[in-house]
Short mmCIF file of C-alpha atoms and ligand atoms in Angstrom, two decimals:
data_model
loop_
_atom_site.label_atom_id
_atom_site.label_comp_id
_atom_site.label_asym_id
_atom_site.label_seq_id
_atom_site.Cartn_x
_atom_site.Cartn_y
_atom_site.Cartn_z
CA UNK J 1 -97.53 183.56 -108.85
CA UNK J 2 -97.76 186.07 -106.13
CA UNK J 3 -98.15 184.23 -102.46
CA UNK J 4 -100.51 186.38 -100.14
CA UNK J 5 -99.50 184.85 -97.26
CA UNK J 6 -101.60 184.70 -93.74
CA UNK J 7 -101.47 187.75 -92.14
CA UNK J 8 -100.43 185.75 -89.10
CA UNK J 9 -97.93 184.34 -90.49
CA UNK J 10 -95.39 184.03 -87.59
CA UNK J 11 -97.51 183.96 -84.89
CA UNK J 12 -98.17 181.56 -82.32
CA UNK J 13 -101.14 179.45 -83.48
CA UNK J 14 -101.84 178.93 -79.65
CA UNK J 15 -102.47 182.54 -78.85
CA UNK J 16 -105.92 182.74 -80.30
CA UNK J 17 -109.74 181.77 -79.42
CA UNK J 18 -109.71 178.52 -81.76
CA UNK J 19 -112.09 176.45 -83.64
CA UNK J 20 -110.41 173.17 -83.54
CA UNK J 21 -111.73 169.90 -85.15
CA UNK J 22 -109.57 166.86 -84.60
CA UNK J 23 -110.44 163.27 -86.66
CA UNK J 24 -109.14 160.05 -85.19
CA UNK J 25 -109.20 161.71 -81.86
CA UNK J 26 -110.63 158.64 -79.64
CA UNK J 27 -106.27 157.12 -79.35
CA UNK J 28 -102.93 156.69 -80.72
CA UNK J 29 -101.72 159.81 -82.10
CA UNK J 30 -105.37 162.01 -82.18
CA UNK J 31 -105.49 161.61 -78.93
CA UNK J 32 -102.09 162.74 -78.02
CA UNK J 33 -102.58 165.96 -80.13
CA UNK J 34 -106.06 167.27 -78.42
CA UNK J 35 -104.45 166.06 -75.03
CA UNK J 36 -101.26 168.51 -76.10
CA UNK J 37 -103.61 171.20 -77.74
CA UNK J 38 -105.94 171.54 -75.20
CA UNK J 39 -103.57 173.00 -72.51
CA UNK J 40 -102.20 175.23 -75.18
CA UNK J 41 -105.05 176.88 -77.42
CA UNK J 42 -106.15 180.50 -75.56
CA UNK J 43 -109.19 180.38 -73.12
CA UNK J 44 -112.60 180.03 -75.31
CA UNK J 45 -111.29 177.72 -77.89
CA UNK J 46 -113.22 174.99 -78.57
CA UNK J 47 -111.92 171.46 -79.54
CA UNK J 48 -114.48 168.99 -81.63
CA UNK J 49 -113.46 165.20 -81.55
CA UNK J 50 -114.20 162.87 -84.08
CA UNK J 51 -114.23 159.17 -83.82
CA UNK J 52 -115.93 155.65 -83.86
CA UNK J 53 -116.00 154.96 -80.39
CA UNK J 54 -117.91 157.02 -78.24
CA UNK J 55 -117.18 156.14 -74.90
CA UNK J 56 -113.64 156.24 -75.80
CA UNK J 57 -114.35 160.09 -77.14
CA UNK J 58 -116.25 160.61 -73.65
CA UNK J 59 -112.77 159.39 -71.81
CA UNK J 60 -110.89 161.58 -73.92
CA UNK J 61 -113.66 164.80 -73.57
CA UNK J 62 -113.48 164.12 -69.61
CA UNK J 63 -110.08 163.80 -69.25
CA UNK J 64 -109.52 167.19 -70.90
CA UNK J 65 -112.39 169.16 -69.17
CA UNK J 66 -110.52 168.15 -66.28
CA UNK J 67 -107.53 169.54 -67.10
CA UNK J 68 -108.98 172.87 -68.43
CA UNK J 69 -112.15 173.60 -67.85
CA UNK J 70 -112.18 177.01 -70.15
CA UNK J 71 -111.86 174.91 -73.14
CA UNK J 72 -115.06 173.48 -74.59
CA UNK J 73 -114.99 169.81 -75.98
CA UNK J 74 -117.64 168.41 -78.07
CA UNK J 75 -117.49 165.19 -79.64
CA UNK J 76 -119.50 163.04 -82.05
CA UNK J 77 -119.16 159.46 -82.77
CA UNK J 78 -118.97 158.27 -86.19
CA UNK J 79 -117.62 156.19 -88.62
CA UNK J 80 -116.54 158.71 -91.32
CA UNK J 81 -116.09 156.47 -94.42
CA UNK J 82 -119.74 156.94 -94.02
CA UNK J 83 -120.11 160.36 -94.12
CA UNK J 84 -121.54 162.24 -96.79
CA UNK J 85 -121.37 166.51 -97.43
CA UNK J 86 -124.70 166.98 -94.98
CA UNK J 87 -123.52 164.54 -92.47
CA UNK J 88 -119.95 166.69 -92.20
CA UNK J 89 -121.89 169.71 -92.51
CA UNK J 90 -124.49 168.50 -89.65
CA UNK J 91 -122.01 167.57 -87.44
CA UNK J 92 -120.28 171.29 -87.55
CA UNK J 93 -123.20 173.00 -86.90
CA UNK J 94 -124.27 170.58 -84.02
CA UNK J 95 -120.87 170.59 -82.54
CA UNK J 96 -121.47 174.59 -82.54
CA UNK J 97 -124.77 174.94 -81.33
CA UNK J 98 -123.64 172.22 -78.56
CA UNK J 99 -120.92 174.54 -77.11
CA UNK J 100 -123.26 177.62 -77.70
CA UNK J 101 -120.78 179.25 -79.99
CA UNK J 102 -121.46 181.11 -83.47
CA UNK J 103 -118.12 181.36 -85.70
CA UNK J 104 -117.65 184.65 -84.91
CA UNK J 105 -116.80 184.06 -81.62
CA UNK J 106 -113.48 182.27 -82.73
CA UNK J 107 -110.09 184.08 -84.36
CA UNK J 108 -109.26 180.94 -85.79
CA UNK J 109 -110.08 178.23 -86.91
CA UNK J 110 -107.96 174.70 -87.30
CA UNK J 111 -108.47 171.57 -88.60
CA UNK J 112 -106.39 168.07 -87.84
CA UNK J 113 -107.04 165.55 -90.84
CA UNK J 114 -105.91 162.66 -88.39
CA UNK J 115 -108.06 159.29 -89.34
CA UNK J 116 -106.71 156.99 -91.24
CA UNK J 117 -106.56 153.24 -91.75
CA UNK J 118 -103.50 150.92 -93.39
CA UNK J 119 -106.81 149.26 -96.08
CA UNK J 120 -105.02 145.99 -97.13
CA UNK J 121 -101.73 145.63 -96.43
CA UNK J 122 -101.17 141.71 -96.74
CA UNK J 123 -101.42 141.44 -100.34
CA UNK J 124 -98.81 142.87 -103.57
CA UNK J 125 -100.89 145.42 -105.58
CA UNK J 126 -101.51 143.01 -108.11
CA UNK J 127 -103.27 140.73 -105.86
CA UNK J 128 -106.39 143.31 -104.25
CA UNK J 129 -109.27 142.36 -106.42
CA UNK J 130 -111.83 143.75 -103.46
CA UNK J 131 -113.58 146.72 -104.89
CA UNK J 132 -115.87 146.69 -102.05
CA UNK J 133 -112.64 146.80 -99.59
CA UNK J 134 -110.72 149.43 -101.77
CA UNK J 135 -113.89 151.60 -102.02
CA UNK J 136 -113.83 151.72 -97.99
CA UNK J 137 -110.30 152.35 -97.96
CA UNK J 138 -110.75 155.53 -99.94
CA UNK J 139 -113.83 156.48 -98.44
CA UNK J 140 -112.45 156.85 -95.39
CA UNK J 141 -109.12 157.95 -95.88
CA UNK J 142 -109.44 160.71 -99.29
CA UNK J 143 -113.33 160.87 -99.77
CA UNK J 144 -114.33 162.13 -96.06
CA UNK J 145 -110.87 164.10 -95.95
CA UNK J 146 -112.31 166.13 -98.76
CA UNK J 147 -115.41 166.54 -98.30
CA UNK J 148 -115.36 167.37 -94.55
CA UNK J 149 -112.47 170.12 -95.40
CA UNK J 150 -115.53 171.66 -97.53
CA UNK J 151 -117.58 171.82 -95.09
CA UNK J 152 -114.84 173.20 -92.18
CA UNK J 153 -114.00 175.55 -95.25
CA UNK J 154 -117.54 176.71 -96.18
CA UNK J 155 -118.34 177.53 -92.17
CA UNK J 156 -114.28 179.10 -91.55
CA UNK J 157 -112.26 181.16 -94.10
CA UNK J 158 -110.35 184.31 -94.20
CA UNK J 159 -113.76 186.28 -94.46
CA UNK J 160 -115.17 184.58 -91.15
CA UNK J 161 -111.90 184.42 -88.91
CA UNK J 162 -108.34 185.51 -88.82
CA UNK J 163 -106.35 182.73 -89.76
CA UNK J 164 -107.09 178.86 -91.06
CA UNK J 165 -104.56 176.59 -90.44
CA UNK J 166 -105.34 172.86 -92.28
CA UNK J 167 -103.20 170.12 -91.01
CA UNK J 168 -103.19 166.72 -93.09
CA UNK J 169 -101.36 164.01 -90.94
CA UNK J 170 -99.69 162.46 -93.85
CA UNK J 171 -96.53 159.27 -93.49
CA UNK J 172 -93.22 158.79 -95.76
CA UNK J 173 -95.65 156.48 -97.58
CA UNK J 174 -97.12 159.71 -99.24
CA UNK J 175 -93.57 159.76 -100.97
CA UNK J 176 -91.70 156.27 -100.83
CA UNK J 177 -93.43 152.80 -101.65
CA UNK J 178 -93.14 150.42 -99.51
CA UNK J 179 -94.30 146.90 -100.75
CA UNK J 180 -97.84 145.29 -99.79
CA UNK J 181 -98.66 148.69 -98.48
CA UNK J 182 -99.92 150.37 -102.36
CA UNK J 183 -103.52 151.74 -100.74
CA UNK J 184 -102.25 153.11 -98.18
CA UNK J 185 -99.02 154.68 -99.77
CA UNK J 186 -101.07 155.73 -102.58
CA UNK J 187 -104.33 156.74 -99.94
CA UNK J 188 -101.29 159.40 -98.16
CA UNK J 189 -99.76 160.74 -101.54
CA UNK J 190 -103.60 161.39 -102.94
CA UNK J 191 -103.94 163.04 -99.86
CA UNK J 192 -100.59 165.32 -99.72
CA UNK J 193 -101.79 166.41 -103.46
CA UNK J 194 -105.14 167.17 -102.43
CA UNK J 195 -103.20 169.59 -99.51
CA UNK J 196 -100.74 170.68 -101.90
CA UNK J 197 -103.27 171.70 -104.49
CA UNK J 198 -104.73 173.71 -101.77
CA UNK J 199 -102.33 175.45 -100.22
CA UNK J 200 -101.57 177.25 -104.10
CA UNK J 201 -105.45 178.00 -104.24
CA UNK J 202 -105.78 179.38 -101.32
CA UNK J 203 -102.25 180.95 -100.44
CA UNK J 204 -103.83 182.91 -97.38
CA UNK J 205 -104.44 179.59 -95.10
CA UNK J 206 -102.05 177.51 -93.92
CA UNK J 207 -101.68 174.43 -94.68
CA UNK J 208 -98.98 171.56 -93.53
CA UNK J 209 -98.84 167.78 -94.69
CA UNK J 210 -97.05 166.64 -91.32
CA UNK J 211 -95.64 163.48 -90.91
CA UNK J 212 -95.30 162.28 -87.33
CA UNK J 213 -92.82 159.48 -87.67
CA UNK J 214 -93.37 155.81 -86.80
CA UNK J 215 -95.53 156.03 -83.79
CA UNK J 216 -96.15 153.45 -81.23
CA UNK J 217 -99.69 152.98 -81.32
CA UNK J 218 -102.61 150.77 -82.93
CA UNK J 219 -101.65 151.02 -86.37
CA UNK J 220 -98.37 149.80 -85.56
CA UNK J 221 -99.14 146.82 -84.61
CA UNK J 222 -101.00 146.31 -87.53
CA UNK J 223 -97.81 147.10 -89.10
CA UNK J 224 -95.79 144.27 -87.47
CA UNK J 225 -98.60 141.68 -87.21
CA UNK J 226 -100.11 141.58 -90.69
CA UNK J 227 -97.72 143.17 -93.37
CA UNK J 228 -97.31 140.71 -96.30
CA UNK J 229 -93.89 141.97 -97.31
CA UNK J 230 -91.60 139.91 -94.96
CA UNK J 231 -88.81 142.27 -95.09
CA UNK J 232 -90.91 144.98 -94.17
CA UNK J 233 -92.90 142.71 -91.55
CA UNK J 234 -89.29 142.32 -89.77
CA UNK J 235 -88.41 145.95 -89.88
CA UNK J 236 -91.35 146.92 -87.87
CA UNK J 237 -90.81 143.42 -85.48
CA UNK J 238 -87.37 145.02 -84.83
CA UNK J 239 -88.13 148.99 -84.31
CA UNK J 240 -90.77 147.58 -81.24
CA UNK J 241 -88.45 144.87 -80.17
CA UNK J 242 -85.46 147.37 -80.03
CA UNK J 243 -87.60 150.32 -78.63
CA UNK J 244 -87.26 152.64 -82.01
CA UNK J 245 -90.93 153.29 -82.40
CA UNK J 246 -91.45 157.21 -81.18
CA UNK J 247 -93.78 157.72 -78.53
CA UNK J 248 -96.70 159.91 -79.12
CA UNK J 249 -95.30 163.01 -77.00
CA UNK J 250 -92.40 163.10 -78.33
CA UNK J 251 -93.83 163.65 -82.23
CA UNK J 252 -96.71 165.75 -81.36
CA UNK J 253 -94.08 168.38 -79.42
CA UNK J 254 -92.61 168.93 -82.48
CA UNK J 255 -95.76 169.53 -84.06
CA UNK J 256 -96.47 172.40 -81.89
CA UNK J 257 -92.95 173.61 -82.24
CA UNK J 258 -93.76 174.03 -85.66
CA UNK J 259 -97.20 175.78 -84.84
CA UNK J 260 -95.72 178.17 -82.40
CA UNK J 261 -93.15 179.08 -85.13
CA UNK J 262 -96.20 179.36 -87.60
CA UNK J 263 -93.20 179.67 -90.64
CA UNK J 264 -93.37 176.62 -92.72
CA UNK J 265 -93.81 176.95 -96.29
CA UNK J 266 -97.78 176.50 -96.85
CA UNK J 267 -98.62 172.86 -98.51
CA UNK J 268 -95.26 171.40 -97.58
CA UNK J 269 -94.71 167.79 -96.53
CA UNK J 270 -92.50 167.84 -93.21
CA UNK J 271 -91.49 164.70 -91.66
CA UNK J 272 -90.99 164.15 -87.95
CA UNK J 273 -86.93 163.71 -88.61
CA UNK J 274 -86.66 166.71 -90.73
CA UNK J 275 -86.80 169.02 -88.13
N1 NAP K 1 -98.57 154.87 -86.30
C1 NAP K 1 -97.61 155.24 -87.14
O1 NAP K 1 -96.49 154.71 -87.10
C2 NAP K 1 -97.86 156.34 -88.13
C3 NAP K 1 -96.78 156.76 -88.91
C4 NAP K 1 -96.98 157.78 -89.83
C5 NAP K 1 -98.24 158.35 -89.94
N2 NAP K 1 -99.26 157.91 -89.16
C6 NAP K 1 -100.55 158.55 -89.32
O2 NAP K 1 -100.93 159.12 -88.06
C7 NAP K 1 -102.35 159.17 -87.97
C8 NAP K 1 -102.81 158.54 -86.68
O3 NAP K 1 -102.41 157.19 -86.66
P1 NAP K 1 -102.38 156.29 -85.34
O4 NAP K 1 -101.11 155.56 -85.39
O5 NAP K 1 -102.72 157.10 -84.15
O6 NAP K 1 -103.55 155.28 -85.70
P2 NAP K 1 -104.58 154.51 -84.74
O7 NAP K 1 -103.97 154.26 -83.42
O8 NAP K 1 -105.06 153.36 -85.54
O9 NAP K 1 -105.76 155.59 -84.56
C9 NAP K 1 -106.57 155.91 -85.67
C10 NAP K 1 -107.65 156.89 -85.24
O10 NAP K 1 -108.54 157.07 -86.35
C11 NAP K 1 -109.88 156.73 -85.95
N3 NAP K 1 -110.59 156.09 -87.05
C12 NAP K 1 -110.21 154.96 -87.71
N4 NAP K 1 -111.14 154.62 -88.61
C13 NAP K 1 -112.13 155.56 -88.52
C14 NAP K 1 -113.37 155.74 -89.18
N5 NAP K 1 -113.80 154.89 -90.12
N6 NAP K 1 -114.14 156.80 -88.84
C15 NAP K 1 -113.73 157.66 -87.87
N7 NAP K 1 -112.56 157.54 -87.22
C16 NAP K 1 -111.78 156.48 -87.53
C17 NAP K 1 -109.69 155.78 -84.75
O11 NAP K 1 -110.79 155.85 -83.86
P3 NAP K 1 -111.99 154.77 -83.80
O12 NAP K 1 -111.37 153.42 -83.90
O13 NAP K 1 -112.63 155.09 -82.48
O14 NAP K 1 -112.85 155.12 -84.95
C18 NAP K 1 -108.48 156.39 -84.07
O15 NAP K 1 -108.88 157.47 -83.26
C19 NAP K 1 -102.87 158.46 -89.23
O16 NAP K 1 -103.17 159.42 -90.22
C20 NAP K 1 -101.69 157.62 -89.67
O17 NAP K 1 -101.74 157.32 -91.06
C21 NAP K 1 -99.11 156.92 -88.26
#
């Protein structure tokens, strides 16, 4: 198959005017990303912020307007297992008409497929019976992936702006089991597919499954606090009590290392410690 690869291959993905949309941006790693991001992307990007909690999104919007003020921040609270095609599509074109942009007035155009949850991870696989609970799991965490990508896709391609660049925020649990954790190893590998299969359809975007590395934030304390597998459950208890767990910073500056290099092999799954 013959790769036509981004014309801007190569080049920084800082240096242009830039459509950014950022899930799970109200903490934890999300956070960390737009707060990085923002004092990167050139003057007249624009950075949407998508989250539960609103007045945690309103922190985050203030504390980056105050950094730099030439980079418009809108954000819009909700809960995006709940999200349908018009909802993603609604909240595009509001976050657009908020800032008082059109797409052509952006080179690029990014997208950060951050959100997630951990679903159940007390129970063996043979021992979730919940289809209410499993629905919500994938709802949030393949469903809205997909479906908002449409959207972002239908509004920003390679006949509207320069470049796309689609980042799915992805864990080792896309590729290694790890017991009492099935939904949301199998909720990350669904999702590295999905990425996969679209980096070989459309071999002019870029695309990168990143994983960040165990993070201290939230979802690791979820981890530690209410993993069934008790192996497992200790791991985690000893990577915070013995200070392993990576601090935001520290993963995300890799992450724009490999932006600013703007080389990686389109659809590929790279992990914080490969690099
Ligand atoms: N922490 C780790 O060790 C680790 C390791 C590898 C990969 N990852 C991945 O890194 C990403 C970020 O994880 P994190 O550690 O920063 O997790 P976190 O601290 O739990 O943050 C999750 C983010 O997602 C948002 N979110 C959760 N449910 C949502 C929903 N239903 N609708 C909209 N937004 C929702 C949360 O905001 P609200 O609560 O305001 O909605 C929050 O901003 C995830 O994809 C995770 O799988 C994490």
């Amino acid at each position: 198959m013959e790769l036509i690869e981004s014309p801007l291959f190569g080049r920084n993905v800082f240096d242009m005017r830039t459509f950014c949309v950022v899930t799970g941006a109200s903490k934890g790693y999300g956070k960390c990303i737009v707060d990085h991001f923002c004092k990167l992307l050139a003057a007249g990007s624009a950075m949407v912020l998508i989250a539960r909690s609103e007045s945690l999104l309103l922190d985050v919007k203030n504390q980056l307007e105050a950094v730099r003020s030439e980079i418009l921040v809108d954000i819009k609270a909700t809960d995006l297992s709940k999200g349908d095609e018009d909802t993603f599509k609604g909240i595009l074109l509001n976050s657009l008409k908020n800032i008082g942009k059109a797409v052509e007035d952006f080179d690029q155009a990014v997208i950060v497929h951050n959100a997630a949850s951990m679903g159940d991870i007390t129970k063996k696989m043979t021992e979730i019976g919940s289809s209410g609970n499993i629905r919500k799991y994938f709802d949030l965490n393949v469903t809205s992936v997909i479906s908002l990508n449409h959207e972002f896709f239908k509004l920003f391609n390679r006949k509207t702006v320069k470049q796309v660049v689609v980042i799915n925020v992805t864990s080792i649990c896309a590729i290694q089991p790890f017991k009492t954790w099935s939904l949301y190893c199998s909720g990350k590998a669904c999702r590295d597919m999905l990425f996969r299969t679209m980096a070989i359809e459309e071999p002019d975007i870029r695309v990168l499954n990143w994983a960040p590395g165990p993070l201290d934030t939230d979802m690791q304390v979820l981890a530690r606090s209410q993993t069934g597998d008790t192996d497992l459950k200790v791991m985690f208890e000893d990577m915070h009590n013995t200070g392993n767990l990576l601090p935001c910073e520290v993963s995300v500056k890799k992450l724009v290392e490999l932006l600013q290099e703007n080389t990686w092999d389109t659809g590929s799954h790279i992990d914080f410690y490969d690099i």
